[in-house]
Amino acid sequence: MYRKIRMGMIGGGPGSFIGGVHRMAATLDGKIELVCGCFSSSPEKSKETGKALLLPPDRVYASWQEMIEKEAALPEDVRMDFVSIVTPNHVHFAPAMMALEKGFHVSLDKPMTFTLDEARQLAAKVKETGKLFLLTHTYTGYPMVKEARARVARGELGKIRRIYVEYPQGWLYNDRIAGNKQAEWRVDPQRAGKAGCMGDIGTHAFNLAEYITGLKATEICGELKTFVPGRLLDDDGAALIRYEGGARGVLMASVIAIGCENSLRIRVFGEKGGLEWAQEEPNTLYMRWPDRPMEVIRTSTPYVSPIAAYNTRIPAGHPEGYLEAFANLYRNFATALGALIAGEEPTPESLDFPSAEEGVRGMQFIETIVSTGDTDKKWLKL
Amino acid sequence: MYRKIRMGMIGGGPGSFIGGVHRMAATLDGKIELVCGCFSSSPEKSKETGKALLLPPDRVYASWQEMIEKEAALPEDVRMDFVSIVTPNHVHFAPAMMALEKGFHVSLDKPMTFTLDEARQLAAKVKETGKLFLLTHTYTGYPMVKEARARVARGELGKIRRIYVEYPQGWLYNDRIAGNKQAEWRVDPQRAGKAGCMGDIGTHAFNLAEYITGLKATEICGELKTFVPGRLLDDDGAALIRYEGGARGVLMASVIAIGCENSLRIRVFGEKGGLEWAQEEPNTLYMRWPDRPMEVIRTSTPYVSPIAAYNTRIPAGHPEGYLEAFANLYRNFATALGALIAGEEPTPESLDFPSAEEGVRGMQFIETIVSTGDTDKKWLKL
Amino acid sequence: MYRKIRMGMIGGGPGSFIGGVHRMAATLDGKIELVCGCFSSSPEKSKETGKALLLPPDRVYASWQEMIEKEAALPEDVRMDFVSIVTPNHVHFAPAMMALEKGFHVSLDKPMTFTLDEARQLAAKVKETGKLFLLTHTYTGYPMVKEARARVARGELGKIRRIYVEYPQGWLYNDRIAGNKQAEWRVDPQRAGKAGCMGDIGTHAFNLAEYITGLKATEICGELKTFVPGRLLDDDGAALIRYEGGARGVLMASVIAIGCENSLRIRVFGEKGGLEWAQEEPNTLYMRWPDRPMEVIRTSTPYVSPIAAYNTRIPAGHPEGYLEAFANLYRNFATALGALIAGEEPTPESLDFPSAEEGVRGMQFIETIVSTGDTDKKWLKL
Amino acid sequence: MYRKIRMGMIGGGPGSFIGGVHRMAATLDGKIELVCGCFSSSPEKSKETGKALLLPPDRVYASWQEMIEKEAALPEDVRMDFVSIVTPNHVHFAPAMMALEKGFHVSLDKPMTFTLDEARQLAAKVKETGKLFLLTHTYTGYPMVKEARARVARGELGKIRRIYVEYPQGWLYNDRIAGNKQAEWRVDPQRAGKAGCMGDIGTHAFNLAEYITGLKATEICGELKTFVPGRLLDDDGAALIRYEGGARGVLMASVIAIGCENSLRIRVFGEKGGLEWAQEEPNTLYMRWPDRPMEVIRTSTPYVSPIAAYNTRIPAGHPEGYLEAFANLYRNFATALGALIAGEEPTPESLDFPSAEEGVRGMQFIETIVSTGDTDKKWLKL
């Protein structure tokens, strides 16, 4: 296909952090170009952002409804191929549904929707329309996360017994967040949904554990907690998790772990070996063995798995970071999309990105862990 | 007092790991000398060990009862001042009780006893006799653990919110332990007690969290697990913990965390700052702040607290390890004991070692976490 | 300026590593677009690469001479604004000179030229034409390198005494490099120049030390070494360096440091404090003090210097890597270029990129260290 | 031999750091007891220290001459077996010579003597008397240093090419050292000798490199530097080193590397693999390979070499530190000495401690590197 994939964006206006990340990530590999957008619920701000992004004014829209409508009416060789939705959680479901119905592929920030029910409807719609759907669980885009998954899959660790996954952040340790747009909506139940910390980052941790181990969580025993006075949503929590096959997990997430940055970390122990990966040192995967030295697996070395190599751009020792991990999601999505557009079968590697199923799992996790506060029952089925 | 404190030992014969550790730790500072012992339930092995330790044959005993009896009958300026009991858990209570009753001070390996009830009796006996009692929770002997406690105590972290304490080991990941004396008794309910992993190392983690934060756990929601087929005691487990004042904790312990060595680690987050300490890198304490750089506190630097400096022997950058931490317990105990013998008041620093109260707490922890398997109740009071 | 800066590229065809890096780095921030190129000395390969990059065929050229010629003849609102030259060292000087003469700004990979004399001519041409010139010493683009420089500049370390800079790589530890285009030209004096390892990476280390400390090296006492039999250029070397003001340095570089990846690291010690930065963990800067704890400075935190913040895209804990550092060079260059085009004065921050002066310094370093092999003189003036 | 080895000590009085270290190290394993001493050139202070050490007053001497004389006159089953000399450098030669001549074995702190000539005389005397001689290059006592040496010896790294050894300390970064006895004599040419930093710690670095690689340095090109105004000896320096067989080294040592503690570190690269060890994290040895993951070798694991296991006391993950490394020297020395006394052949493992040959090498290193300041010659033969 001798052209770039065309992306439209909903959200990502002034004050947005994730909008710019999506744009850098999507365009890093030269396979995607931003062609249109509705960047804010304020038409003025949308226009302003569109201008800063050097977009033609007629492709900057005042509302997402208008954008989807008008883009659908454009000629096939002009209109966007997919829409990237990077709004707060309460504006995920409606634009995603409309985009799918109007024939667009969709990239959607996590968590998938506001409620589990919406997630299920959306997943059904994805299935029904046959469109590609990307849920941007960024951390699964790291090469060493894929390496970890590949090693578990080929049995290097043996049967999995124990999973520790943790995600401490400290940025919301107090209530002085006025003016921080990112912070504000994340602690507002009207925009974030039923869960705060657990919805925002707990879902990443939950997803990472299932992605790497290939195991599904079956039961949860957890507790959410709100430490900052006056806050309406959880800002901390932990859970014991039972996985299929008998593995046991602990999941910890916090936005009041003062002084922590973005410290997602996972450890998995099986009958034959163990692994450890931490997001802040993402190009290193530690493999532990009972009777020989720990091995330090590094991105872009000759010995990594094909899937890790496929998701790497530069030589070993040249750190790839968060944007490259994010870009892997988009590049794989765009590669698969390019194949679809060209009438070809997407390769398995290109289809290695989180999708609607992961989105539904995430919403199940949120609903379940939120329920732990309403009951004395120890274990809740997922 | 112009002499060394005289120590007798019960346990620590052939194949023992902890016996040798106690001997090195006790004598490192030149304040304690080993004068007698009953090193094994086998008189022959006891004799053999006594010989290897260059003890006079008449101070090597065939049974601990004989030893306590005969030592008590020796002249005051000859007989041991205290007994160090380093046997498996089922041989803690009886010799400790008898030693106290016969007028000896006692050092005892953890966990304190076989049952909570025994622990309470023993604690009462300690109180009744006024003898000094050391429970060797080694990890509280590290200078940076004491530094952590001092900083929490003086409010550097503000009110404590969140505690993560973990203790993964991997050495018992399978059942091929025949001939490893250390391993054998730890998985045998007849010698270890009701808990395996949680009794052996979970208690250390539990103690460390209470020691550093100064907070008492009030409720536990946990799950124990036995992964190795045929094993009779837990080899892994995790718990959510509620602390007084509203803090929340997670405690994780495992002996099947394959490839892990002795990875006790704690993180504490308060309203103003956070700290992190890991046993395998013991001379470093990390202090995290919301608005300024993380600080790396190091043993033996000019800026550490007096209590950390007091428990340090050598200059910064010359690593002090496990034996030195252990030796701090003994040195403090011996210093306090020397004062008592000299008719003086022990200094507060010298009394900074774990004692009967910590022992009872540990047994409460064991009994409670073992009970989580017998009930659907989510939270159990400690 | 309501458009992107237009970039042409010379080099970066099949098998090139650095070409793709330049393209990703240049376009990451949406300020630069690739509009034309001559990607190989083989017209066929050039065309092939142009096609893979989705360029219009008439902007893909068969030779760099043709490209500069024809682009210069295009209308001002179509032709490239600058050319990025990413060829092996022997094809740096001529295209850069021609591009400048034809009115184009230039981005050039390091080392600047084949000989010191060429570097001086080129620097004079830059001055004469007033065009912007970027020499891509990537590592100065990292936020924490800029933080280090800012802290030295404002006196936090006091007068500088001691500099250690090292750059071990291991990828050329043997002679089995056939087919690795990157490796081949780097060990070939016809394409690399007088120095191998020292020209390729020693210059980075040299530049980094001068950039961070603001001090100029004045004398060098070094030794180059070729360990791999049959190799014609140095693959390892070390030097003692005297800096103005009395500071002393050691510079170590190697491509036979087996198993090392890309381990550029610098430590600087002054009268009041010290710093350390390592490229493989680029978002961390360590600050050491005599009487208070080491501080761990992290990218994108609230307390970093304005210049570090200016060169950062995402929040703390979301690792920025090599491509982002590289992109900072291009973004700053493009920002300055945009101002020039718009007839404005570039901001000081935008002019913070390595240029011709650094290029001449690097060539002086190469010529001097290569000369150490020809003389018994201990110290050579730079 | 059913008794402890009897040690006398010269030096180690009030304010001494290393005296206490020697005492703890020597007695840690229960094989050596301190029986007498002359702890200071002041008889009063000697007495005071002897009392604090609980020694019988008649075994505390007013001068080292008196001590050696009187001890020699004691019955064989009472007198000391060896003397441990822990004085400043200018009081090494004379007591060591006298002790050897009077029939005592000797343990001596490094550097061996005040001058190279003395070292040679002393080495000759050791040979002549056949007494055991221990030079306490502590760092060769670490298990992972021995592991490194064993791996080089059995060819795991292939032929050695490149050695980096560094020893930055920061404690003497300024001249406010009055009252710090350790600092005072180390910067005083009357007591330290010709070299300051290089004599005190450069010799450790030099020794470590030769010990691990088994290679002898042949030529040195170096520069010493005194940064602190008014100081009479070097406080910093670096050297390029040529080793036999063509390997190249860099040695860096400093006591003005502000904020550094005791950061001895070595990296060795051969044709097949590389290794790295750092004293502040002593239980870890990193092994690097060209085509497989770095391995993290850890003290006390099942896979380490017999010589490393032999020099280890406790299980993996229980950190052994500086005192244990130091104790290994003494334990090996005492084991060999016990064998000699018992009329047996010492085992090879027990003879693995630094001795007179290493002492002479160290003095050659000092004399050579000090000479670099007096000549323009680039390379000086060792």
XYZ file of N, CA and C in Angstrom, chain A residues 161-162 164 166 168 173 221-223 225 227-228 236-238 240 242 246 248 250 252 254 256-260 265 267 269-274 288-290 372 376-379, chain B residues 161-162 164 166 168 173 221-223 225 227-228 236-238 240 242 246 248 250 252 254 256-260 265 267 269-274 288-290 372 376-379:
258
model
N 3.279 -20.385 39.222
C 2.755 -20.496 40.587
C 2.391 -19.138 41.185
N 3.252 -18.187 41.040
C 3.123 -16.971 41.841
C 3.357 -15.737 40.974
N 3.505 -11.479 41.228
C 3.418 -10.198 41.942
C 3.382 -9.098 40.885
N 2.722 -4.864 40.550
C 2.549 -3.663 41.374
C 2.651 -2.436 40.494
N 2.923 1.356 41.748
C 2.870 2.543 42.610
C 3.207 3.825 41.845
N -0.735 12.324 45.655
C -0.616 12.060 47.089
C -1.336 13.102 47.935
N -9.764 -11.043 45.838
C -10.038 -10.642 47.216
C -9.255 -9.359 47.447
N -9.938 -8.252 47.474
C -9.182 -7.006 47.508
C -9.782 -5.949 48.402
N -9.051 -4.865 48.503
C -9.546 -3.720 49.269
C -9.094 -2.437 48.589
N -8.973 1.831 48.810
C -8.803 2.778 49.915
C -8.688 4.185 49.324
N -7.172 7.623 50.515
C -6.388 8.247 51.588
C -6.532 9.758 51.630
N -6.679 10.379 50.482
C -6.726 11.843 50.476
C -8.134 12.293 50.844
N -5.797 4.133 46.065
C -4.862 3.087 46.487
C -5.662 1.803 46.665
N -4.980 0.702 46.484
C -5.661 -0.557 46.708
C -4.746 -1.728 46.468
N -5.191 -2.881 46.909
C -4.415 -4.101 46.707
C -5.378 -5.271 46.659
N -5.545 -9.804 46.435
C -5.071 -11.166 46.207
C -5.871 -11.707 45.030
N -6.665 -15.083 42.416
C -6.507 -16.481 42.025
C -6.603 -16.575 40.508
N -4.422 -22.586 39.257
C -3.919 -22.632 40.620
C -2.887 -21.580 40.965
N -1.289 -18.042 42.011
C -1.748 -17.010 42.924
C -1.063 -15.694 42.601
N -0.652 -11.277 43.571
C -0.929 -10.080 44.357
C -0.837 -8.903 43.402
N -0.971 -4.713 43.387
C -0.925 -3.510 44.219
C -0.898 -2.298 43.302
N -1.318 2.179 43.421
C -1.469 3.349 44.284
C -1.113 4.600 43.496
N -0.898 7.292 45.629
C -0.424 8.058 46.782
C 0.893 7.481 47.313
N 1.543 6.651 46.515
C 2.844 6.087 46.915
C 3.883 7.176 46.675
N 3.907 8.063 47.579
C 4.607 9.347 47.456
C 6.056 9.181 46.983
N 6.385 9.956 45.987
C 7.747 9.911 45.477
C 7.953 8.885 44.372
N 7.009 7.958 44.208
C 7.126 7.012 43.099
C 6.682 7.690 41.812
N 5.665 -2.852 37.831
C 6.672 -3.904 37.910
C 5.980 -5.249 38.051
N 6.631 -9.585 38.659
C 7.467 -10.759 38.883
C 6.593 -12.001 38.754
N 6.773 -16.307 38.977
C 7.561 -17.473 39.370
C 6.838 -18.750 38.971
N 7.543 -19.618 38.271
C 6.967 -20.902 37.897
C 7.699 -22.040 38.581
N 7.446 -23.231 38.103
C 8.100 -24.393 38.709
C 9.561 -24.504 38.298
N 9.927 -23.870 37.174
C 11.281 -24.024 36.656
C 12.108 -22.736 36.635
N 11.442 -21.606 36.635
C 12.191 -20.353 36.573
C 11.298 -19.173 36.911
N 11.894 -18.016 37.038
C 11.146 -16.810 37.372
C 11.586 -15.660 36.503
N 15.363 -15.665 36.442
C 15.976 -16.338 37.590
C 15.809 -17.847 37.473
N 16.838 -18.531 37.907
C 16.860 -19.993 37.822
C 17.266 -20.557 39.165
N 16.863 -21.787 39.435
C 17.195 -22.343 40.757
C 18.666 -22.731 40.892
N -15.663 -5.208 46.038
C -15.133 -5.765 47.285
C -15.490 -4.897 48.481
N -18.868 -8.615 52.602
C -17.932 -9.271 53.509
C -17.344 -10.518 52.881
N -17.862 -10.860 51.730
C -17.379 -12.057 51.048
C -15.906 -11.892 50.721
N -15.128 -12.916 50.977
C -13.688 -12.797 50.784
C -13.321 -12.843 49.294
N -13.799 -13.832 48.626
C -13.411 -14.016 47.218
C -14.577 -13.690 46.298
N 0.652 5.760 55.476
C -0.522 5.309 54.741
C -0.381 3.882 54.227
N 0.720 3.585 53.626
C 0.820 2.364 52.833
C 2.130 1.647 53.136
N 4.329 -1.849 52.018
C 4.527 -3.090 51.274
C 5.710 -3.807 51.906
N 7.779 -7.585 51.707
C 7.817 -8.822 50.934
C 9.043 -9.626 51.318
N 10.462 -12.844 49.433
C 10.551 -14.014 48.569
C 11.881 -14.746 48.698
N 11.739 -24.586 46.413
C 10.816 -24.604 45.262
C 10.435 -26.021 44.830
N -6.217 -10.145 56.212
C -6.988 -10.891 55.224
C -5.970 -11.574 54.325
N -5.810 -12.866 54.489
C -4.716 -13.491 53.755
C -5.053 -14.854 53.212
N -4.112 -15.391 52.488
C -4.257 -16.744 51.973
C -2.900 -17.423 51.972
N -0.697 -20.931 50.899
C -0.740 -21.828 49.749
C 0.420 -22.805 49.871
N 2.466 -25.098 47.366
C 2.629 -25.398 45.946
C 3.321 -26.739 45.699
N 4.250 -27.082 46.555
C 4.996 -28.312 46.306
C 4.163 -29.507 46.752
N 4.091 -20.608 50.695
C 3.851 -19.337 50.027
C 2.585 -18.737 50.610
N 2.510 -17.431 50.569
C 1.297 -16.786 51.041
C 1.370 -15.290 50.923
N 0.233 -14.666 51.062
C 0.168 -13.202 51.001
C -0.992 -12.742 51.844
N -3.360 -9.043 53.008
C -3.664 -7.627 53.160
C -3.731 -7.367 54.661
N -4.434 -4.504 57.850
C -4.865 -3.182 58.331
C -4.071 -2.856 59.591
N -5.179 3.493 60.453
C -5.716 3.528 59.096
C -4.742 3.139 58.008
N -2.529 0.874 55.530
C -2.800 -0.397 54.891
C -1.497 -1.056 54.474
N 0.513 -4.658 52.624
C 0.511 -5.952 51.946
C 1.760 -6.687 52.404
N 3.923 -10.221 51.661
C 4.089 -11.358 50.750
C 5.290 -12.154 51.210
N 7.333 -16.101 50.485
C 7.352 -17.315 49.679
C 8.692 -18.009 49.832
N 8.982 -20.529 47.509
C 9.001 -21.140 46.170
C 9.159 -20.071 45.093
N 9.576 -18.880 45.490
C 9.841 -17.813 44.519
C 11.188 -18.117 43.875
N 11.140 -19.006 42.965
C 12.317 -19.669 42.411
C 13.389 -18.680 41.960
N 14.606 -18.944 42.398
C 15.715 -18.085 42.006
C 15.939 -16.911 42.941
N 14.973 -16.619 43.812
C 15.201 -15.557 44.785
C 16.061 -16.096 45.920
N 12.231 -7.135 51.689
C 12.233 -5.743 51.228
C 11.024 -5.048 51.805
N 8.749 -1.245 51.800
C 8.498 0.121 51.363
C 7.393 0.708 52.223
N 5.076 4.313 52.783
C 4.706 5.620 52.240
C 3.829 6.363 53.234
N 4.207 7.587 53.520
C 3.416 8.415 54.411
C 2.843 9.606 53.665
N 2.348 10.544 54.416
C 1.765 11.735 53.791
C 2.827 12.691 53.272
N 4.050 12.566 53.804
C 5.100 13.518 53.435
C 6.294 12.898 52.704
N 6.506 11.618 52.870
C 7.649 10.983 52.220
C 7.526 9.477 52.268
N 8.431 8.824 51.576
C 8.417 7.365 51.536
C 9.815 6.809 51.714
N 12.134 8.819 49.546
C 11.470 9.471 48.413
C 10.629 10.650 48.892
N 10.638 11.676 48.093
C 9.925 12.909 48.419
C 9.077 13.342 47.240
N 8.029 14.088 47.519
C 7.152 14.455 46.400
C 7.752 15.528 45.486
N -6.807 -18.106 58.415
C -7.523 -17.611 57.236
C -7.979 -18.755 56.349
N -14.454 -18.297 55.859
C -14.768 -17.437 54.722
C -14.695 -15.981 55.112
N -14.496 -15.739 56.379
C -14.449 -14.373 56.869
C -13.267 -13.655 56.215
N -13.511 -12.452 55.776
C -12.456 -11.751 55.038
C -11.370 -11.231 55.981
N -11.792 -10.536 56.997
C -10.819 -9.901 57.891
C -10.799 -10.601 59.243
